[in-house]
Each structure stands twice: as structure tokens, then as C-alpha cells.
mmCIF file of C-alpha atoms in Angstrom:
data_model
loop_
_atom_site.group_PDB
_atom_site.id
_atom_site.type_symbol
_atom_site.label_atom_id
_atom_site.label_comp_id
_atom_site.label_asym_id
_atom_site.label_seq_id
_atom_site.Cartn_x
_atom_site.Cartn_y
_atom_site.Cartn_z
ATOM 1 C CA MET B 259 38.660 -0.081 -15.786
ATOM 2 C CA GLY B 260 39.351 1.357 -19.226
ATOM 3 C CA ALA B 261 42.797 2.666 -20.033
ATOM 4 C CA ASP B 262 41.349 6.062 -20.992
ATOM 5 C CA PHE B 263 40.027 6.800 -17.505
ATOM 6 C CA ASN B 264 42.017 9.388 -15.560
ATOM 7 C CA PRO B 265 40.778 9.816 -11.989
ATOM 8 C CA GLU B 266 42.360 13.255 -11.693
ATOM 9 C CA THR B 267 40.692 14.820 -14.734
ATOM 10 C CA SER B 268 37.436 12.991 -13.977
ATOM 11 C CA ALA B 269 37.139 14.204 -10.376
ATOM 12 C CA ASN B 270 33.676 15.593 -9.570
ATOM 13 C CA ARG B 271 32.404 15.035 -13.115
ATOM 14 C CA ILE B 272 28.894 13.713 -13.766
ATOM 15 C CA LEU B 273 27.713 11.674 -16.744
ATOM 16 C CA ALA B 274 24.073 11.667 -17.848
ATOM 17 C CA LEU B 275 22.396 9.324 -20.331
ATOM 18 C CA ALA B 276 18.772 9.639 -21.420
ATOM 19 C CA GLY B 277 16.502 8.277 -24.116
ATOM 20 C CA PRO B 278 12.978 7.090 -24.782
ATOM 21 C CA THR B 279 11.784 3.724 -23.558
ATOM 22 C CA ALA B 280 13.416 0.737 -25.295
ATOM 23 C CA SER B 281 16.225 2.840 -26.765
ATOM 24 C CA GLY B 282 19.027 0.763 -25.224
ATOM 25 C CA LYS B 283 19.945 2.839 -22.157
ATOM 26 C CA THR B 284 20.650 -0.148 -19.886
ATOM 27 C CA ALA B 285 23.027 -1.789 -22.368
ATOM 28 C CA ALA B 286 24.882 1.505 -22.869
ATOM 29 C CA ALA B 287 25.123 2.084 -19.106
ATOM 30 C CA LEU B 288 26.568 -1.367 -18.501
ATOM 31 C CA ALA B 289 29.079 -0.830 -21.297
ATOM 32 C CA LEU B 290 30.149 2.428 -19.617
ATOM 33 C CA ALA B 291 30.560 0.548 -16.337
ATOM 34 C CA ARG B 292 33.102 -1.784 -17.989
ATOM 35 C CA GLU B 293 35.208 1.227 -19.039
ATOM 36 C CA ILE B 294 34.714 3.743 -16.230
ATOM 37 C CA PRO B 295 34.265 3.279 -12.447
ATOM 38 C CA ILE B 296 30.672 4.504 -12.349
ATOM 39 C CA GLU B 297 27.712 4.148 -10.061
ATOM 40 C CA ILE B 298 24.287 4.431 -11.678
ATOM 41 C CA ILE B 299 21.623 6.794 -10.379
ATOM 42 C CA SER B 300 18.288 5.798 -11.910
ATOM 43 C CA VAL B 301 16.328 8.696 -13.387
ATOM 44 C CA ASP B 302 13.099 6.732 -13.739
ATOM 45 C CA SER B 303 9.866 7.462 -11.913
ATOM 46 C CA ALA B 304 8.718 3.820 -12.245
ATOM 47 C CA LEU B 305 11.853 2.028 -11.022
ATOM 48 C CA VAL B 306 11.440 3.533 -7.561
ATOM 49 C CA TYR B 307 8.569 1.114 -6.755
ATOM 50 C CA ARG B 308 9.184 -2.183 -5.026
ATOM 51 C CA GLY B 309 7.370 -5.205 -6.473
ATOM 52 C CA MET B 310 7.052 -3.641 -9.928
ATOM 53 C CA ASP B 311 9.882 -5.354 -11.753
ATOM 54 C CA ILE B 312 8.721 -6.896 -15.003
ATOM 55 C CA GLY B 313 6.530 -4.074 -16.303
ATOM 56 C CA THR B 314 9.150 -1.440 -15.570
ATOM 57 C CA ALA B 315 11.984 -3.374 -17.282
ATOM 58 C CA LYS B 316 13.934 -3.060 -14.046
ATOM 59 C CA PRO B 317 17.632 -4.009 -14.327
ATOM 60 C CA SER B 318 18.136 -7.649 -13.468
ATOM 61 C CA ALA B 319 19.816 -8.873 -10.301
ATOM 62 C CA SER B 320 22.969 -9.741 -12.252
ATOM 63 C CA GLU B 321 23.046 -6.290 -13.882
ATOM 64 C CA ARG B 322 22.669 -4.632 -10.495
ATOM 65 C CA ARG B 323 25.472 -6.782 -9.085
ATOM 66 C CA ALA B 324 27.751 -5.729 -11.949
ATOM 67 C CA VAL B 325 27.527 -2.039 -11.054
ATOM 68 C CA PRO B 326 25.978 -0.219 -8.075
ATOM 69 C CA HIS B 327 22.491 1.133 -8.812
ATOM 70 C CA HIS B 328 20.662 3.781 -6.788
ATOM 71 C CA LEU B 329 17.032 4.991 -6.522
ATOM 72 C CA ILE B 330 15.597 1.593 -7.447
ATOM 73 C CA ASP B 331 13.115 -0.175 -5.127
ATOM 74 C CA ILE B 332 13.070 2.723 -2.641
ATOM 75 C CA ILE B 333 9.341 3.090 -1.974
ATOM 76 C CA ASP B 334 6.146 1.032 -1.822
ATOM 77 C CA PRO B 335 3.659 1.355 -4.732
ATOM 78 C CA ALA B 336 1.148 2.923 -2.301
ATOM 79 C CA GLN B 337 3.542 5.851 -1.758
ATOM 80 C CA ARG B 338 4.283 8.846 -3.959
ATOM 81 C CA TYR B 339 7.623 10.213 -5.142
ATOM 82 C CA ASN B 340 8.126 13.522 -6.887
ATOM 83 C CA ALA B 341 10.748 15.569 -8.719
ATOM 84 C CA ALA B 342 11.732 17.529 -5.624
ATOM 85 C CA GLU B 343 12.461 14.309 -3.731
ATOM 86 C CA PHE B 344 14.422 12.998 -6.702
ATOM 87 C CA VAL B 345 16.577 16.145 -6.859
ATOM 88 C CA ARG B 346 17.269 15.875 -3.117
ATOM 89 C CA ASP B 347 18.177 12.191 -3.358
ATOM 90 C CA ALA B 348 20.233 12.513 -6.547
ATOM 91 C CA THR B 349 22.194 15.477 -5.180
ATOM 92 C CA ARG B 350 23.044 13.533 -2.019
ATOM 93 C CA LEU B 351 24.070 10.471 -4.019
ATOM 94 C CA VAL B 352 26.285 12.419 -6.418
ATOM 95 C CA THR B 353 28.199 13.864 -3.468
ATOM 96 C CA GLN B 354 28.592 10.404 -1.913
ATOM 97 C CA ILE B 355 29.722 8.779 -5.171
ATOM 98 C CA HIS B 356 32.287 11.511 -5.754
ATOM 99 C CA ALA B 357 33.593 10.949 -2.217
ATOM 100 C CA ARG B 358 34.191 7.297 -3.151
ATOM 101 C CA GLY B 359 36.285 8.397 -6.112
ATOM 102 C CA ARG B 360 33.766 7.181 -8.662
ATOM 103 C CA VAL B 361 31.721 8.832 -11.413
ATOM 104 C CA PRO B 362 27.939 9.206 -11.053
ATOM 105 C CA LEU B 363 25.989 8.181 -14.147
ATOM 106 C CA LEU B 364 22.452 9.538 -14.252
ATOM 107 C CA VAL B 365 20.481 7.263 -16.561
ATOM 108 C CA GLY B 366 16.789 7.014 -17.397
ATOM 109 C CA GLY B 367 13.820 8.288 -19.312
ATOM 110 C CA THR B 368 11.950 10.518 -16.844
ATOM 111 C CA LEU B 369 12.795 13.812 -18.488
ATOM 112 C CA LEU B 370 10.969 15.860 -15.870
ATOM 113 C CA TYR B 371 13.576 14.675 -13.381
ATOM 114 C CA PHE B 372 16.450 15.607 -15.699
ATOM 115 C CA LYS B 373 14.880 19.017 -16.262
ATOM 116 C CA ALA B 374 14.545 19.541 -12.518
ATOM 117 C CA LEU B 375 18.232 18.718 -12.044
ATOM 118 C CA PHE B 376 19.588 20.825 -14.863
ATOM 119 C CA GLN B 377 17.171 23.755 -15.004
ATOM 120 C CA GLY B 378 15.879 23.938 -11.453
ATOM 121 C CA LEU B 379 12.610 23.295 -9.691
ATOM 122 C CA ASP B 380 9.652 25.606 -9.539
ATOM 123 C CA ASP B 381 9.696 27.291 -6.148
ATOM 124 C CA LEU B 382 6.556 25.602 -4.876
ATOM 125 C CA PRO B 383 5.560 24.572 -1.346
ATOM 126 C CA ALA B 384 6.207 21.060 -0.116
ATOM 127 C CA ALA B 385 3.362 18.552 -0.103
ATOM 128 C CA ASN B 386 0.976 18.802 2.839
ATOM 129 C CA PRO B 387 -0.492 15.396 3.787
ATOM 130 C CA GLU B 388 -3.522 16.918 5.530
ATOM 131 C CA VAL B 389 -4.448 19.138 2.595
ATOM 132 C CA ARG B 390 -3.950 16.257 0.155
ATOM 133 C CA ALA B 391 -6.101 13.923 2.243
ATOM 134 C CA ALA B 392 -8.892 16.505 2.284
ATOM 135 C CA ILE B 393 -8.720 16.928 -1.493
ATOM 136 C CA GLU B 394 -8.744 13.166 -2.049
ATOM 137 C CA SER B 395 -11.773 12.844 0.245
ATOM 138 C CA GLU B 396 -13.585 15.496 -1.763
ATOM 139 C CA ALA B 397 -12.627 13.735 -5.002
ATOM 140 C CA ARG B 398 -14.142 10.487 -3.754
ATOM 141 C CA LEU B 399 -17.427 12.317 -3.146
ATOM 142 C CA GLN B 400 -17.548 14.509 -6.246
ATOM 143 C CA GLY B 401 -15.121 12.958 -8.737
ATOM 144 C CA TRP B 402 -12.003 14.485 -10.260
ATOM 145 C CA PRO B 403 -13.888 16.196 -13.149
ATOM 146 C CA ALA B 404 -15.797 18.225 -10.537
ATOM 147 C CA LEU B 405 -12.529 19.219 -8.868
ATOM 148 C CA HIS B 406 -11.145 20.106 -12.292
ATOM 149 C CA ALA B 407 -14.125 22.438 -12.737
ATOM 150 C CA ALA B 408 -13.410 23.975 -9.341
ATOM 151 C CA LEU B 409 -9.777 24.478 -10.370
ATOM 152 C CA SER B 410 -10.885 26.319 -13.509
ATOM 153 C CA GLN B 411 -12.483 28.956 -11.280
ATOM 154 C CA ILE B 412 -9.308 29.699 -9.305
ATOM 155 C CA ASP B 413 -6.617 28.816 -11.849
ATOM 156 C CA PRO B 414 -8.007 28.751 -15.406
ATOM 157 C CA VAL B 415 -4.483 28.606 -16.867
ATOM 158 C CA SER B 416 -3.657 25.317 -15.132
ATOM 159 C CA ALA B 417 -7.139 23.885 -15.690
ATOM 160 C CA ALA B 418 -6.861 24.524 -19.440
ATOM 161 C CA ARG B 419 -3.753 22.360 -19.745
ATOM 162 C CA LEU B 420 -4.987 19.506 -17.541
ATOM 163 C CA ALA B 421 -7.404 16.747 -18.468
ATOM 164 C CA PRO B 422 -10.423 16.403 -16.134
ATOM 165 C CA GLY B 423 -9.154 12.966 -15.074
ATOM 166 C CA ASP B 424 -5.542 13.994 -14.360
ATOM 167 C CA SER B 425 -5.991 13.462 -10.626
ATOM 168 C CA GLN B 426 -2.332 13.850 -9.632
ATOM 169 C CA ARG B 427 -1.850 17.288 -11.205
ATOM 170 C CA ILE B 428 -5.325 18.563 -10.300
ATOM 171 C CA GLN B 429 -4.663 17.607 -6.700
ATOM 172 C CA ARG B 430 -1.277 19.364 -6.709
ATOM 173 C CA ALA B 431 -2.738 22.536 -8.236
ATOM 174 C CA LEU B 432 -5.519 22.662 -5.638
ATOM 175 C CA GLU B 433 -3.069 21.868 -2.853
ATOM 176 C CA VAL B 434 -0.729 24.712 -3.837
ATOM 177 C CA TYR B 435 -3.648 27.146 -3.997
ATOM 178 C CA GLN B 436 -4.919 26.113 -0.584
ATOM 179 C CA ILE B 437 -1.439 26.427 0.978
ATOM 180 C CA THR B 438 -0.349 29.690 -0.678
ATOM 181 C CA GLY B 439 -3.542 31.380 -1.791
ATOM 182 C CA GLN B 440 -1.980 31.726 -5.249
ATOM 183 C CA PRO B 441 -2.542 29.653 -8.413
ATOM 184 C CA ILE B 442 0.234 27.226 -9.218
ATOM 185 C CA SER B 443 0.495 28.735 -12.698
ATOM 186 C CA ALA B 444 1.556 32.050 -11.142
ATOM 187 C CA LEU B 445 4.311 30.378 -9.098
ATOM 188 C CA GLN B 446 5.690 28.141 -11.838
ATOM 189 C CA GLY B 447 8.705 29.585 -13.615
ATOM 190 C CA SER B 448 10.285 30.910 -10.427
ATOM 191 C CA THR B 449 13.025 28.306 -10.200
ATOM 192 C CA ARG B 450 15.871 27.315 -7.952
ATOM 193 C CA SER B 451 18.690 25.197 -9.301
ATOM 194 C CA SER B 452 21.882 23.537 -8.104
ATOM 195 C CA SER B 453 25.291 24.494 -9.499
ATOM 196 C CA LEU B 454 26.331 20.850 -8.989
ATOM 197 C CA PHE B 455 24.777 19.906 -12.344
ATOM 198 C CA SER B 456 25.503 23.117 -14.267
ATOM 199 C CA GLN B 457 28.309 21.588 -16.332
ATOM 200 C CA THR B 458 26.577 18.248 -17.012
ATOM 201 C CA ARG B 459 25.736 17.591 -20.655
ATOM 202 C CA LEU B 460 23.129 15.017 -21.539
ATOM 203 C CA ILE B 461 23.980 12.119 -23.854
ATOM 204 C CA CYS B 462 20.744 11.286 -25.666
ATOM 205 C CA LEU B 463 19.853 8.023 -27.381
ATOM 206 C CA GLU B 464 17.340 8.975 -30.065
ATOM 207 C CA PRO B 465 16.073 6.946 -33.055
ATOM 208 C CA LEU B 466 16.451 8.128 -36.621
ATOM 209 C CA ASP B 467 13.662 5.735 -37.662
ATOM 210 C CA ARG B 468 10.629 5.760 -35.357
ATOM 211 C CA ALA B 469 9.582 2.364 -36.760
ATOM 212 C CA TRP B 470 12.769 0.848 -35.304
ATOM 213 C CA LEU B 471 11.743 2.031 -31.848
ATOM 214 C CA HIS B 472 8.179 0.827 -32.318
ATOM 215 C CA SER B 473 9.488 -2.654 -33.142
ATOM 216 C CA ARG B 474 11.660 -2.644 -30.026
ATOM 217 C CA ILE B 475 8.700 -1.576 -27.884
ATOM 218 C CA ALA B 476 6.546 -4.438 -29.200
ATOM 219 C CA GLN B 477 9.330 -6.986 -28.684
ATOM 220 C CA ARG B 478 9.988 -5.838 -25.138
ATOM 221 C CA LEU B 479 6.300 -5.849 -24.259
ATOM 222 C CA ASP B 480 5.935 -9.416 -25.575
ATOM 223 C CA ALA B 481 8.923 -10.422 -23.461
ATOM 224 C CA MET B 482 7.294 -8.861 -20.400
ATOM 225 C CA PHE B 483 4.089 -10.817 -20.904
ATOM 226 C CA ALA B 484 6.113 -14.005 -21.361
ATOM 227 C CA ALA B 485 8.044 -13.274 -18.147
ATOM 228 C CA GLY B 486 4.828 -13.067 -16.079
ATOM 229 C CA PHE B 487 3.772 -9.440 -16.215
ATOM 230 C CA MET B 488 0.102 -10.246 -15.682
ATOM 231 C CA GLN B 489 0.925 -12.319 -12.623
ATOM 232 C CA GLU B 490 2.855 -9.340 -11.286
ATOM 233 C CA VAL B 491 -0.178 -7.087 -11.796
ATOM 234 C CA GLN B 492 -2.461 -9.634 -10.150
ATOM 235 C CA ALA B 493 -0.161 -9.723 -7.126
ATOM 236 C CA LEU B 494 -0.387 -5.950 -6.844
ATOM 237 C CA ARG B 495 -4.179 -6.049 -7.145
ATOM 238 C CA SER B 496 -4.438 -8.738 -4.463
ATOM 239 C CA ARG B 497 -2.995 -6.343 -1.874
ATOM 240 C CA GLY B 498 -6.252 -4.401 -1.840
ATOM 241 C CA ASP B 499 -4.716 -0.991 -1.112
ATOM 242 C CA LEU B 500 -3.640 -0.020 -4.633
ATOM 243 C CA HIS B 501 -5.772 1.756 -7.219
ATOM 244 C CA LEU B 502 -5.633 3.742 -10.449
ATOM 245 C CA GLY B 503 -5.416 7.017 -8.551
ATOM 246 C CA LEU B 504 -1.838 6.212 -7.564
ATOM 247 C CA PRO B 505 1.124 7.230 -9.739
ATOM 248 C CA SER B 506 2.535 3.699 -9.518
ATOM 249 C CA ILE B 507 -0.538 2.080 -11.039
ATOM 250 C CA ARG B 508 -0.775 4.792 -13.688
ATOM 251 C CA CYS B 509 2.637 3.725 -15.061
ATOM 252 C CA VAL B 510 2.411 2.692 -18.716
ATOM 253 C CA GLY B 511 1.516 -0.971 -19.032
ATOM 254 C CA TYR B 512 0.290 -1.308 -15.480
ATOM 255 C CA ARG B 513 -2.548 1.109 -16.090
ATOM 256 C CA GLN B 514 -3.742 -0.712 -19.191
ATOM 257 C CA ALA B 515 -3.478 -4.128 -17.477
ATOM 258 C CA TRP B 516 -5.351 -2.807 -14.421
ATOM 259 C CA GLU B 517 -8.144 -1.394 -16.583
ATOM 260 C CA ALA B 518 -8.438 -4.655 -18.525
ATOM 261 C CA LEU B 519 -8.703 -6.647 -15.305
ATOM 262 C CA ASP B 520 -11.328 -4.169 -14.089
ATOM 263 C CA GLY B 521 -13.336 -5.113 -17.177
ATOM 264 C CA ASN B 522 -13.018 -1.757 -18.902
ATOM 265 C CA PHE B 523 -12.076 -3.500 -22.138
ATOM 266 C CA PRO B 524 -11.420 -7.121 -23.272
ATOM 267 C CA LEU B 525 -8.111 -8.719 -22.320
ATOM 268 C CA SER B 526 -7.661 -9.489 -26.019
ATOM 269 C CA GLU B 527 -7.130 -5.761 -26.575
ATOM 270 C CA LEU B 528 -4.525 -5.332 -23.840
ATOM 271 C CA ARG B 529 -1.399 -5.891 -25.940
ATOM 272 C CA ASP B 530 -2.423 -3.356 -28.598
ATOM 273 C CA ARG B 531 -3.467 -0.783 -26.008
ATOM 274 C CA ALA B 532 -0.230 -1.206 -24.056
ATOM 275 C CA ILE B 533 1.853 -0.880 -27.216
ATOM 276 C CA TYR B 534 -0.010 2.273 -28.202
ATOM 277 C CA ALA B 535 0.429 3.809 -24.740
ATOM 278 C CA THR B 536 4.128 2.974 -24.721
ATOM 279 C CA ARG B 537 4.569 4.537 -28.163
ATOM 280 C CA GLN B 538 2.858 7.691 -26.915
ATOM 281 C CA LEU B 539 5.190 7.733 -23.920
ATOM 282 C CA ALA B 540 8.209 7.421 -26.232
ATOM 283 C CA LYS B 541 6.881 10.261 -28.369
ATOM 284 C CA ARG B 542 6.569 12.528 -25.314
ATOM 285 C CA GLN B 543 10.051 11.537 -24.162
ATOM 286 C CA ILE B 544 11.568 12.425 -27.546
ATOM 287 C CA THR B 545 9.768 15.779 -27.495
ATOM 288 C CA TRP B 546 11.211 16.481 -24.038
ATOM 289 C CA LEU B 547 14.704 15.465 -25.165
ATOM 290 C CA ARG B 548 14.610 17.825 -28.104
ATOM 291 C CA SER B 549 13.840 20.704 -25.745
ATOM 292 C CA MET B 550 16.873 19.987 -23.558
ATOM 293 C CA PRO B 551 19.736 22.431 -24.129
ATOM 294 C CA GLU B 552 23.157 21.248 -25.285
ATOM 295 C CA ARG B 553 22.338 17.587 -25.513
ATOM 296 C CA GLN B 554 24.645 15.278 -27.475
ATOM 297 C CA VAL B 555 22.627 12.960 -29.703
ATOM 298 C CA VAL B 556 23.531 9.351 -30.491
ATOM 299 C CA SER B 557 21.326 7.528 -32.976
ATOM 300 C CA CYS B 558 20.242 4.422 -31.076
ATOM 301 C CA ASP B 559 19.338 2.669 -34.327
ATOM 302 C CA ALA B 560 22.807 3.292 -35.817
ATOM 303 C CA PRO B 561 25.133 0.291 -36.314
ATOM 304 C CA ASP B 562 27.146 0.824 -33.088
ATOM 305 C CA PRO B 563 25.579 3.409 -30.759
ATOM 306 C CA ILE B 564 27.367 2.095 -27.669
ATOM 307 C CA SER B 565 30.775 2.950 -29.131
ATOM 308 C CA GLN B 566 29.538 6.501 -29.726
ATOM 309 C CA VAL B 567 28.232 6.779 -26.182
ATOM 310 C CA LEU B 568 31.614 5.591 -24.840
ATOM 311 C CA GLN B 569 33.466 8.097 -27.013
ATOM 312 C CA ILE B 570 31.336 11.011 -25.825
ATOM 313 C CA ALA B 571 31.591 9.919 -22.190
ATOM 314 C CA ARG B 572 35.375 9.699 -22.393
ATOM 315 C CA SER B 573 35.548 13.178 -23.935
ATOM 316 C CA GLN B 574 33.397 14.566 -21.099
ATOM 317 C CA LEU B 575 35.754 13.131 -18.482
ATOM 318 C CA THR B 576 38.956 14.558 -19.965
#
């Protein structure tokens, strides 16, 4: 434990660290763990899936032994997990970690989850398995573009911002309409938030030079392939119950590998396509970060970003 840590002034405080993929969040989190008695709450929509380790850059067994990690390996890839469930789980964990006299560290790159924590969730109905099953059955018969066209008749605002193949969001929009009789676009913006996170300020790892991040993305992807990423994807495919309609298989990297193995494009193109998709993900993450209020930016391509993260974290706990 670092000499700067004061358990009295740090009581009930929350730390939060975000950044685009490959920005160095894991290294910074582990450095914080050496200075402050933290427990990590993963804010990552891909790390929740069991059996998806290499392609998600999941913390290693030794890293997870070094500091408690939460919300990793909590569901099967055939299941779904959403922002409302994350907020529920993270809120429960923060309370439990505080009760143990430790500091929760929220760390990850799923900015929708951070936004839900800090700014509240849209006041939408819970998922209805029967309604969802009926929509999925209709999609198998007609295809998602046909359901997108149907959505445009009842909710043109939502349809205009969704691609015809965005099955997850089209399904949710149709589900909300069938449950409430109102378009989801009319209900969005009516939020509920928790005061638990009202004083939490986000520490953001962001690159000054986008080329630096692109290089890191390529290096990490090559390391994943060398570690057996394709064998991991093949193991998922061999189950027989997973498909591209699931959020797990639409994760960046997995989607491109799945499509290549389906024969949609040559395997020789997989690396370039996966790099491009990961760059696009990082671009969206940076855009989200820049919209977050009161974030504290650390240049992840600066000479010593971890020292800056530690300095900011200490200041937040005093």
C-alpha cells in the first residue's frame, strides 16, 4: 500500500479509468493496485463472456490474482448483457467493496456503460424474452432489413440512425414499441441516475498521436493471433449454438474471424480487416470520451502516463 493512501479521506470514493482499446488501461490499473487497496470493476462489454479470452485481451490469471477483478467471465457467449444489468451489478459491487474498506476502480473501454453510470439510464422497459423470441423468429423468416423497414413505419427517428443489419438495436426498438406502444426515440432522454457516482471523475487515457495507437493495435492483434486466437474462435464455432446475431460474436475481431471462416472473404484479408475494425472502434471510443463531462485527460503516448494516472488518483482520494 502506498504511503499516500489515507483510508479515512478515501472512504466511499470511487476511481474510474477509461480509454480506447490498446491505450494501456490494464497496466495503469495494476500500477494503481500497487499504491492503493483497490478492487477492479471491469467496464467492458466483451470481458463478461466466458471462453473469449485471447480476442478480448482479458487480464491474465496472474494479473487477476494480483488484484480482485469483477464482472469478468460472468455469462456464456450465448447470453446477452446490457447497460442496465451492468449498472445494477456495478452499483452492488461498489457498495460491497466500500464495505471491505477498499476503493472500487472502474476500468474499461465500453463508454456506454460509463455514460449509464454517470448520466443515468433511459427509462425504458426491461427486456421481455417472449417478445424478443417472437421478433427473432420473424427476423429469421424475413431478414433484419425487412424488420428495419417495419421499424421505419413506427419509429422513423430510430430507423434513420440504425443500419438495416443492426439486429440488436432494431430488435430492442421493436421490443420497446411492442411493450409500451411508444417509439423508443420518444422514451430516450428520460433518464434515471444514481447519486452514488455523482462525484466520480473519469481519468481518460487518450493518444496525442493516433498513429501511436494504430501501431499498438496492430502489435496487440499480432500477439493475439500468435497466442491462438483462431483456435479460440474455432472452439466457439464448434459449439453449434453461437452465431453472428449474438453480441458476443459481433465483438471486434471475433466478428471478422467468424465471417472469414464462413467464407465471406479470404483468410488472407483477416488481419487487415480486424485492424481496420479495431481502429474504427478506437475512433468511436475517443469520440465518446470527448463527450464525457469533467474528464481528466492523460496522454497515453506521453513518456510516463502511469505516473500521471497515479498522481490524479491520489488527488481524487484526498
